[in-house]
């Protein structure tokens, strides 16, 4: 009996240890980044352009912030509507058909496609075949393909989470499915859908592999068009470190990137906790 | 009674949604077909075994050789190593969250998991390279600390949140009756968890591992920055290697379009894609069995 109790105690401390380890991991990552990157992060760092030789040893990351924002914008513009419509189909129109099952499995598979493979596909299709070149457009579309399944899954779950009674009541009142969707279900699912969009944006902002082969370069000129290459924060971080340009600025960039994504994530969690209209 | 115009509008919306989602399904098919088409010449000239099992990667030679066996081994080694470390920690943490954690602590840990998944892989890779690798160099007196083991450690941290979240859901899905019965029989809580709940949630736990394996195998930036990127057959966990994803990311920029090098990279991408898709399909079938059975 005593032995049994000892073993139980051992297991419990193991479980506690594993749970607390997760907290420790996050705290140490954030703490270490703050400690190392904090000094580099300043107003000039955010608003300045990279300078010095080799480029990036001094100056800031403003063009990279701008580039990342544009990439995310194109990604979300290209994939939000298709993703949302697919989610509506899966949640509202498909019923229990074989087709729905096929679509669900496909979306799950797309979510699992490694991001470098998405990049490879986008490189061959947009950069080479369509002749976009290494460009903002190609990178944005690559990110769009990457975040599409995220948008579908989060919107579908938000729609499915709406109380089914609204659908039953609507049907019994003889109102069309589209009307219930438009007036009741979508407004109620809105916080979930928006938080999913935010998460997708965060995912796109942090992705490096797809843009590394389709859009990002070490530095850009002043011209900006859809078919020019861009700088991007995650790629900038990669270059600063791997070409050993400036470890200090790399820590600053990493901290900035993590802070941006942290803000997006917290905002997404907060929005999801809100209640939709008419709930 | 619906009027006619509204009925038509309703049907149109349904139709539109169907068309858009069909396009999405076709997109996945298009990716596979396109990768196959781009890499077709090397499959023909070298055969399946010449690519997947051969260890000669010399795409610029004459004749060009595009064997990716070493990279496949590296990918598997890194991903399995990551899972090997992450699985025990992840399962214990999931059990902690589902059964033992005080609700308040659990409410802190769950968002923390979300935040950990939100940190981009390039940051994990950067921290791994800047901290872990130099740690190994200093403390173990290695010439350079980059190794498959480092990559596995980074992957551990990256897939841990997925394992914990999925396993916790599986444990929570076990019906309450089991818990009540066990407690009524006077069984201790760790005993109940290990001998009753874990076996019942086995399928879900295996699913969590498979999901994490797919993630780990496809991960690019983190392994690219810490695995060392040397084209040799890894002979231990602590040797360097170059996983498939790192190979593609590093060499695509310098490969001439249409050359054997370019086609070889697409073959590598296709192998990676099919491997990860097979994992996901397997997972989908496990989940479907659970629902019907």
XYZ file of C-alpha atoms in Angstrom:
572
model
C 0.000 0.000 0.000
C 2.827 2.316 0.893
C 4.566 1.503 -2.372
C 1.360 2.189 -4.292
C 1.140 5.607 -2.673
C 4.746 6.348 -3.542
C 4.167 5.428 -7.179
C 1.058 7.598 -7.293
C 2.976 10.508 -5.870
C 5.683 10.015 -8.463
C 3.185 10.032 -11.322
C 1.442 13.128 -10.028
C 4.681 15.041 -9.769
C 5.536 13.922 -13.295
C 2.216 15.277 -14.605
C 2.711 18.551 -12.749
C 6.231 18.802 -14.085
C 5.113 18.358 -17.697
C 2.330 20.913 -17.328
C 4.602 23.490 -15.745
C 7.292 22.809 -18.350
C 4.994 24.314 -20.996
C 4.727 27.514 -18.995
C 8.469 27.549 -18.457
C 9.122 27.130 -22.194
C 6.986 30.125 -23.125
C 8.283 32.322 -20.329
C 11.891 31.509 -21.141
C 11.418 32.124 -24.878
C 9.734 35.488 -24.323
C 12.060 36.447 -21.496
C 15.184 35.592 -23.437
C 13.998 37.474 -26.531
C 13.121 40.524 -24.430
C 16.476 40.415 -22.667
C 18.488 40.061 -25.868
C 16.336 41.970 -28.327
C 14.998 44.683 -26.050
C 18.020 46.989 -26.388
C 17.893 46.797 -30.210
C 14.213 47.570 -30.392
C 13.646 51.291 -30.614
C 11.554 53.784 -32.522
C 14.339 54.266 -35.054
C 14.586 50.502 -35.515
C 10.923 50.282 -36.484
C 10.850 53.339 -38.739
C 14.328 53.186 -40.274
C 15.658 51.385 -43.336
C 18.487 48.890 -43.183
C 21.876 50.470 -43.708
C 25.550 49.847 -43.121
C 27.765 47.329 -44.824
C 26.847 44.514 -45.214
C 23.331 45.828 -45.419
C 21.437 45.354 -42.182
C 24.259 45.860 -39.685
C 22.694 49.207 -38.828
C 19.370 50.876 -39.321
C 15.898 49.497 -38.994
C 13.410 47.170 -40.501
C 10.670 49.467 -41.799
C 10.698 48.097 -45.395
C 10.395 44.581 -43.985
C 7.382 45.550 -41.886
C 5.803 47.149 -44.942
C 6.575 44.117 -47.095
C 5.141 41.683 -44.588
C 1.965 43.773 -44.272
C 1.494 43.817 -48.047
C 2.094 40.061 -48.299
C -0.440 39.359 -45.561
C -2.945 41.726 -47.169
C -2.719 39.976 -50.547
C -2.901 36.571 -48.882
C -6.040 37.446 -46.952
C -7.683 39.197 -49.924
C -7.116 36.197 -52.147
C -8.206 33.505 -49.727
C -10.778 34.982 -47.319
C -13.798 34.876 -49.619
C -13.170 31.424 -51.153
C -12.391 30.072 -47.708
C -15.526 31.553 -46.231
C -17.754 30.238 -49.044
C -16.251 26.763 -48.704
C -16.923 26.897 -44.975
C -20.548 27.877 -45.607
C -20.929 25.010 -48.023
C -19.446 22.505 -45.569
C -21.420 23.773 -42.583
C -24.773 24.646 -44.134
C -25.408 23.223 -47.582
C -23.555 19.937 -47.834
C -25.734 17.918 -45.447
C -24.283 14.470 -44.813
C -23.274 13.627 -48.369
C -20.210 11.732 -49.583
C -19.140 14.968 -51.269
C -18.905 16.721 -47.923
C -16.698 13.990 -46.570
C -14.426 14.283 -49.595
C -14.213 18.064 -49.177
C -13.493 17.806 -45.456
C -10.686 15.336 -45.985
C -9.259 17.504 -48.761
C -9.229 20.562 -46.549
C -7.526 18.567 -43.821
C -4.915 17.394 -46.306
C -4.345 20.949 -47.517
C -3.781 22.044 -43.936
C -1.069 19.411 -43.718
C 0.773 20.377 -46.906
C 4.255 21.479 -45.800
C 4.731 25.195 -46.359
C 7.883 24.654 -48.413
C 5.854 22.516 -50.842
C 3.329 25.337 -51.164
C 6.275 27.594 -51.906
C 7.613 25.175 -54.493
C 4.223 24.997 -56.206
C 3.840 28.782 -56.179
C 7.361 29.167 -57.534
C 6.685 26.925 -60.515
C 3.203 28.292 -61.203
C 3.363 32.014 -60.433
C 7.045 32.869 -60.679
C 7.954 30.704 -63.670
C 4.836 29.822 -65.687
C 2.884 33.048 -65.200
C 6.083 35.073 -65.350
C 5.427 37.139 -62.209
C 9.073 36.742 -61.214
C 10.150 36.866 -57.579
C 7.428 39.248 -56.519
C 4.995 40.479 -53.935
C 2.138 39.016 -55.959
C 3.618 35.492 -56.145
C 4.459 35.477 -52.433
C 1.057 36.824 -51.429
C -0.731 34.162 -53.468
C 1.516 31.444 -52.032
C 0.605 32.582 -48.527
C -3.036 32.696 -49.631
C -2.909 29.021 -50.606
C -1.259 28.264 -47.292
C -3.838 30.001 -45.080
C -6.896 28.898 -47.070
C -7.476 25.709 -45.011
C -7.038 27.649 -41.769
C -9.811 30.037 -42.804
C -12.085 27.185 -43.891
C -11.667 25.237 -40.667
C -12.076 28.183 -38.291
C -15.105 29.615 -40.162
C -16.741 26.199 -40.426
C -16.312 25.559 -36.724
C -17.688 29.019 -35.932
C -20.759 28.357 -38.112
C -21.305 24.899 -36.638
C -21.041 26.281 -33.115
C -24.200 28.361 -33.636
C -27.127 26.766 -31.829
C -28.953 24.444 -34.201
C -32.354 25.589 -32.937
C -32.076 28.781 -34.979
C -31.928 26.661 -38.126
C -34.900 24.533 -37.038
C -36.997 27.554 -36.105
C -36.124 29.287 -39.352
C -37.067 26.266 -41.412
C -40.355 25.846 -39.546
C -41.189 29.502 -40.221
C -40.731 28.812 -43.922
C -37.780 31.184 -44.298
C -35.153 30.314 -46.882
C -31.836 28.868 -45.789
C -29.911 31.837 -47.191
C -32.072 34.292 -45.241
C -31.415 32.512 -41.921
C -27.753 32.357 -42.762
C -27.549 36.033 -43.604
C -29.662 37.401 -40.797
C -29.049 35.010 -37.915
C -26.270 32.510 -38.294
C -23.485 34.560 -39.884
C -23.919 37.494 -37.450
C -23.722 35.071 -34.560
C -20.686 33.274 -35.945
C -18.954 36.587 -36.755
C -16.585 36.719 -33.738
C -15.403 33.186 -34.464
C -14.935 33.941 -38.159
C -13.037 37.163 -37.497
C -10.782 35.548 -34.947
C -10.056 32.810 -37.481
C -9.122 35.462 -40.052
C -6.769 37.080 -37.539
C -5.131 33.749 -36.747
C -4.686 33.125 -40.466
C -3.078 36.556 -40.833
C -0.683 35.781 -38.002
C 0.156 32.456 -39.597
C 0.883 34.192 -42.907
C 2.955 36.921 -41.274
C 5.265 34.412 -39.631
C 5.659 31.994 -42.523
C 9.090 32.064 -44.087
C 9.486 29.036 -46.311
C 6.881 29.971 -48.982
C 8.039 33.566 -49.398
C 11.701 32.671 -49.235
C 11.420 31.093 -52.691
C 8.723 33.317 -54.193
C 8.888 36.871 -52.887
C 11.517 37.880 -50.383
C 14.872 39.501 -51.046
C 17.568 40.995 -48.879
C 16.787 44.585 -49.745
C 14.519 46.535 -52.055
C 14.665 49.831 -53.876
C 12.139 52.575 -53.389
C 9.839 51.453 -56.199
C 6.862 49.433 -55.153
C 4.652 47.505 -57.483
C 2.870 44.184 -57.209
C 5.485 42.565 -59.373
C 8.556 43.719 -57.473
C 10.288 41.633 -54.837
C 9.783 42.707 -51.250
C 11.485 42.505 -47.896
C 9.725 40.562 -45.180
C 10.313 40.391 -41.438
C 10.770 36.631 -41.052
C 13.060 36.409 -44.070
C 15.012 39.434 -42.850
C 15.547 37.634 -39.545
C 16.746 34.542 -41.385
C 19.200 36.536 -43.502
C 20.527 38.605 -40.591
C 21.346 35.424 -38.724
C 22.402 32.973 -41.404
C 24.650 35.436 -43.240
C 25.983 36.543 -39.864
C 25.212 40.176 -40.531
C 24.118 41.338 -37.112
C 23.120 39.148 -34.204
C 21.879 42.144 -32.252
C 19.510 43.264 -34.996
C 18.436 39.660 -35.495
C 17.332 39.502 -31.861
C 15.525 42.822 -32.325
C 13.739 41.560 -35.432
C 12.793 38.294 -33.744
C 11.408 40.157 -30.748
C 9.428 42.510 -32.987
C 8.007 39.604 -34.985
C 7.027 37.690 -31.863
C 5.428 40.773 -30.313
C 3.357 41.405 -33.461
C 2.184 37.794 -33.569
C 1.512 37.789 -29.833
C -0.700 40.853 -30.268
C -2.558 39.192 -33.167
C -3.065 36.000 -31.168
C -4.294 37.763 -28.068
C -6.652 39.891 -30.185
C -7.984 36.726 -31.842
C -8.614 35.081 -28.474
C -10.337 38.217 -27.206
C -12.596 38.526 -30.265
C -13.576 34.884 -30.015
C -14.680 35.400 -26.435
C -17.137 38.113 -27.560
C -20.708 37.140 -28.267
C -22.161 37.496 -31.745
C -25.122 39.703 -32.532
C -28.459 38.351 -31.372
C -27.061 35.638 -29.157
C -44.650 30.590 -48.852
C -41.377 31.651 -50.386
C -41.604 33.820 -53.386
C -39.881 32.724 -56.516
C -37.094 35.255 -56.579
C -35.965 34.379 -53.064
C -36.000 30.723 -53.928
C -33.732 31.372 -56.870
C -31.397 33.511 -54.740
C -31.199 30.715 -52.198
C -30.355 28.151 -54.840
C -27.756 30.474 -56.356
C -25.920 30.889 -53.060
C -25.843 27.140 -52.553
C -24.559 26.681 -56.081
C -21.887 29.360 -55.668
C -20.632 27.774 -52.448
C -20.504 24.384 -54.133
C -18.532 25.721 -57.085
C -16.022 27.558 -54.913
C -15.430 24.567 -52.670
C -15.020 22.291 -55.681
C -12.316 24.624 -56.952
C -10.583 24.324 -53.589
C -10.616 20.551 -53.839
C -9.253 20.785 -57.352
C -6.457 23.035 -56.110
C -5.014 20.214 -54.000
C -5.204 17.893 -56.966
C -3.593 20.590 -59.100
C -0.678 20.876 -56.687
C 0.011 17.139 -56.865
C -0.384 16.946 -60.638
C 1.706 20.037 -61.201
C 4.569 18.787 -59.032
C 4.452 15.481 -60.848
C 4.500 17.206 -64.215
C 7.456 19.424 -63.283
C 9.498 16.493 -62.032
C 8.379 13.930 -64.620
C 11.628 13.824 -66.698
C 13.786 12.747 -63.747
C 11.301 10.059 -62.720
C 11.507 8.701 -66.240
C 15.283 8.908 -66.601
C 16.226 7.578 -63.166
C 13.259 5.519 -62.114
C 11.611 5.489 -58.721
C 14.425 3.655 -56.957
C 17.039 5.910 -58.528
C 15.438 8.849 -56.749
C 13.949 7.574 -53.526
C 16.582 4.972 -52.566
C 19.732 6.299 -54.157
C 22.026 8.464 -52.096
C 23.741 10.259 -54.966
C 22.687 13.889 -55.138
C 24.692 15.470 -57.901
C 22.177 17.248 -60.114
C 24.792 19.338 -61.898
C 26.961 16.397 -62.882
C 26.914 14.501 -66.122
C 24.722 12.481 -66.055
C 22.795 14.393 -63.377
C 21.945 12.261 -60.359
C 19.061 13.202 -58.115
C 18.948 10.531 -55.425
C 17.340 11.912 -52.300
C 17.762 8.905 -50.038
C 19.994 10.757 -47.566
C 17.496 13.603 -47.238
C 14.612 11.198 -46.693
C 16.563 9.492 -43.913
C 17.423 12.883 -42.390
C 13.784 13.972 -42.485
C 12.617 10.768 -40.818
C 15.376 10.877 -38.251
C 14.720 14.473 -37.258
C 10.948 14.035 -37.093
C 11.040 10.737 -35.186
C 13.613 12.143 -32.786
C 11.405 15.142 -32.128
C 8.404 12.920 -31.464
C 10.460 10.620 -29.267
C 11.125 13.497 -26.885
C 7.830 15.327 -27.326
C 5.482 12.359 -26.876
C 6.128 11.560 -23.187
C 6.178 15.226 -22.195
C 3.105 15.990 -24.299
C 1.065 13.075 -22.958
C 1.968 13.899 -19.363
C 1.044 17.540 -19.903
C -2.256 16.530 -21.543
C -3.090 14.251 -18.602
C -2.183 17.082 -16.266
C -4.513 19.499 -18.084
C -7.375 17.023 -18.395
C -7.287 15.484 -14.919
C -4.982 17.113 -12.394
C -4.541 20.815 -13.091
C -6.454 23.251 -10.912
C -8.938 24.978 -13.274
C -7.234 28.319 -12.865
C -3.834 26.983 -13.851
C -5.379 25.126 -16.798
C -6.932 28.405 -17.951
C -3.457 29.890 -18.074
C -1.779 26.941 -19.793
C -4.320 26.556 -22.620
C -3.813 30.057 -24.079
C -0.088 29.531 -23.612
C -0.350 26.539 -25.955
C -2.059 28.760 -28.528
C 0.653 31.352 -28.230
C 3.364 28.717 -28.628
C 1.800 27.543 -31.890
C 1.636 31.186 -32.981
C 5.380 31.755 -32.702
C 6.753 31.417 -36.249
C 9.148 28.611 -37.065
C 11.880 30.988 -38.140
C 11.996 32.359 -34.588
C 12.249 28.851 -33.158
C 14.977 28.102 -35.662
C 16.798 31.305 -34.835
C 16.667 30.682 -31.091
C 17.728 27.088 -31.623
C 20.671 28.145 -33.733
C 21.692 31.056 -31.528
C 21.232 29.377 -28.147
C 21.127 25.573 -28.419
C 23.803 25.195 -31.052
C 26.280 27.415 -29.263
C 25.423 25.637 -26.009
C 26.470 22.356 -27.585
C 29.604 23.908 -29.017
C 30.698 25.251 -25.666
C 29.680 22.415 -23.353
C 30.348 19.361 -25.452
C 33.416 20.662 -27.206
C 32.021 20.034 -30.670
C 33.533 21.791 -33.643
C 30.081 22.946 -34.648
C 26.996 22.258 -32.598
C 24.577 21.857 -35.469
C 23.120 18.370 -35.508
C 19.990 16.357 -36.135
C 19.616 16.199 -32.358
C 19.368 19.989 -32.113
C 16.774 20.004 -34.875
C 14.823 17.325 -33.010
C 14.911 19.395 -29.825
C 13.520 22.432 -31.642
C 10.840 20.297 -33.288
C 9.952 18.963 -29.837
C 9.054 22.438 -28.670
C 7.195 23.145 -31.914
C 4.985 20.031 -31.967
C 4.417 19.882 -28.207
C 1.373 22.213 -28.285
C -0.290 20.100 -30.998
C 0.260 16.879 -29.059
C -1.013 18.383 -25.818
C -4.144 19.964 -27.320
C -5.177 16.888 -29.334
C -4.450 14.407 -26.531
C -6.296 16.510 -23.983
C -9.371 16.525 -26.212
C -9.104 12.739 -26.556
C -8.853 12.249 -22.786
C -11.790 14.550 -22.144
C -13.906 12.613 -24.634
C -13.854 9.544 -22.350
C -17.324 9.280 -20.767
C -17.699 10.439 -17.157
C -19.057 7.080 -15.985
C -15.629 5.476 -16.071
C -14.244 8.082 -13.712
C -17.144 7.814 -11.296
C -17.062 4.013 -11.271
C -13.335 3.909 -10.692
C -13.469 6.432 -7.885
C -16.372 4.545 -6.293
C -14.205 1.417 -6.327
C -11.623 3.307 -4.331
C -8.960 3.413 -7.038
C -6.425 6.227 -6.804
C -6.505 8.954 -9.428
C -3.173 8.233 -11.130
C -4.153 4.561 -11.318
C -7.506 5.462 -12.851
C -5.810 7.728 -15.382
C -3.125 5.305 -16.460
C -5.102 2.059 -16.415
C -8.533 3.245 -17.530
C -8.523 6.632 -19.260
C -5.332 6.309 -21.302
C -6.243 2.904 -22.818
C -9.715 4.228 -23.651
C -8.314 7.324 -25.316
C -5.587 5.337 -27.106
C -6.847 6.081 -30.608
C -6.961 9.802 -29.973
C -3.469 9.759 -28.508
C -2.092 7.893 -31.513
C -3.870 10.426 -33.724
C -2.112 13.232 -31.880
C 1.245 11.593 -32.545
C 0.491 11.131 -36.238
C -0.588 14.753 -36.583
C 2.592 15.892 -34.875
C 4.690 13.630 -37.099
C 3.206 15.221 -40.217
C 3.990 18.674 -38.842
C 7.525 17.738 -37.898
C 8.319 16.123 -41.251
C 7.165 19.168 -43.218
C 8.789 21.782 -41.016
C 11.340 23.851 -42.912
C 12.879 26.898 -41.298
C 13.738 25.422 -37.914
C 15.505 22.375 -39.313
C 17.139 24.447 -42.030
C 18.796 26.637 -39.420
C 19.991 23.982 -36.971
C 20.422 20.663 -38.788
C 23.738 21.592 -40.343
C 22.887 21.051 -44.020
C 25.590 18.631 -44.978
C 24.892 16.094 -47.682
C 26.102 12.994 -45.919
C 24.281 9.951 -44.686
C 23.530 10.591 -41.013
C 25.034 7.777 -38.939
C 23.946 8.942 -35.509
C 21.499 11.318 -33.910
C 24.352 13.729 -33.341
C 25.621 13.906 -36.889
C 24.569 16.588 -39.311
C 22.036 16.097 -42.042
C 19.929 17.893 -44.587
C 16.206 17.114 -44.495
C 14.098 17.311 -47.679
C 12.498 20.631 -46.782
C 15.864 22.264 -46.122
C 17.229 20.953 -49.420
C 14.358 22.527 -51.355
C 14.544 25.839 -49.533
C 18.298 26.133 -49.987
C 18.677 25.058 -53.595
C 15.532 26.220 -55.387
C 16.855 29.743 -55.845
C 19.961 28.539 -57.661
C 18.362 25.834 -59.792
C 17.947 26.736 -63.423
C 14.341 26.365 -64.562
C 13.823 23.147 -66.499
C 17.211 21.678 -65.586
C 17.637 18.289 -63.930
C 18.455 20.148 -60.714
C 15.080 21.928 -60.827
C 13.246 18.709 -61.646
C 15.064 16.869 -58.875
C 13.921 19.459 -56.341
C 10.346 18.995 -57.499
C 10.752 15.248 -57.136
C 11.921 15.870 -53.567
C 8.898 18.114 -52.971
C 6.559 15.512 -54.420
C 7.965 12.784 -52.164
C 7.559 15.043 -49.135
C 4.032 16.053 -50.168
C 2.838 12.509 -50.761
C 4.398 11.330 -47.520
C 2.662 14.035 -45.467
C -0.622 13.572 -47.331
C -0.556 9.851 -46.661
C -0.135 10.633 -42.967
C -3.105 12.997 -43.042
C -5.304 10.555 -44.929
C -4.435 7.842 -42.418
C -5.404 10.205 -39.649
C -8.716 11.009 -41.342
C -9.535 7.289 -41.505
C -8.638 6.719 -37.852
C -10.930 9.574 -36.879
C -13.764 8.292 -39.075
C -13.517 4.812 -37.586
C -13.778 6.318 -34.146
C -16.947 8.178 -35.091
C -18.740 5.223 -36.641
C -17.389 2.528 -34.323
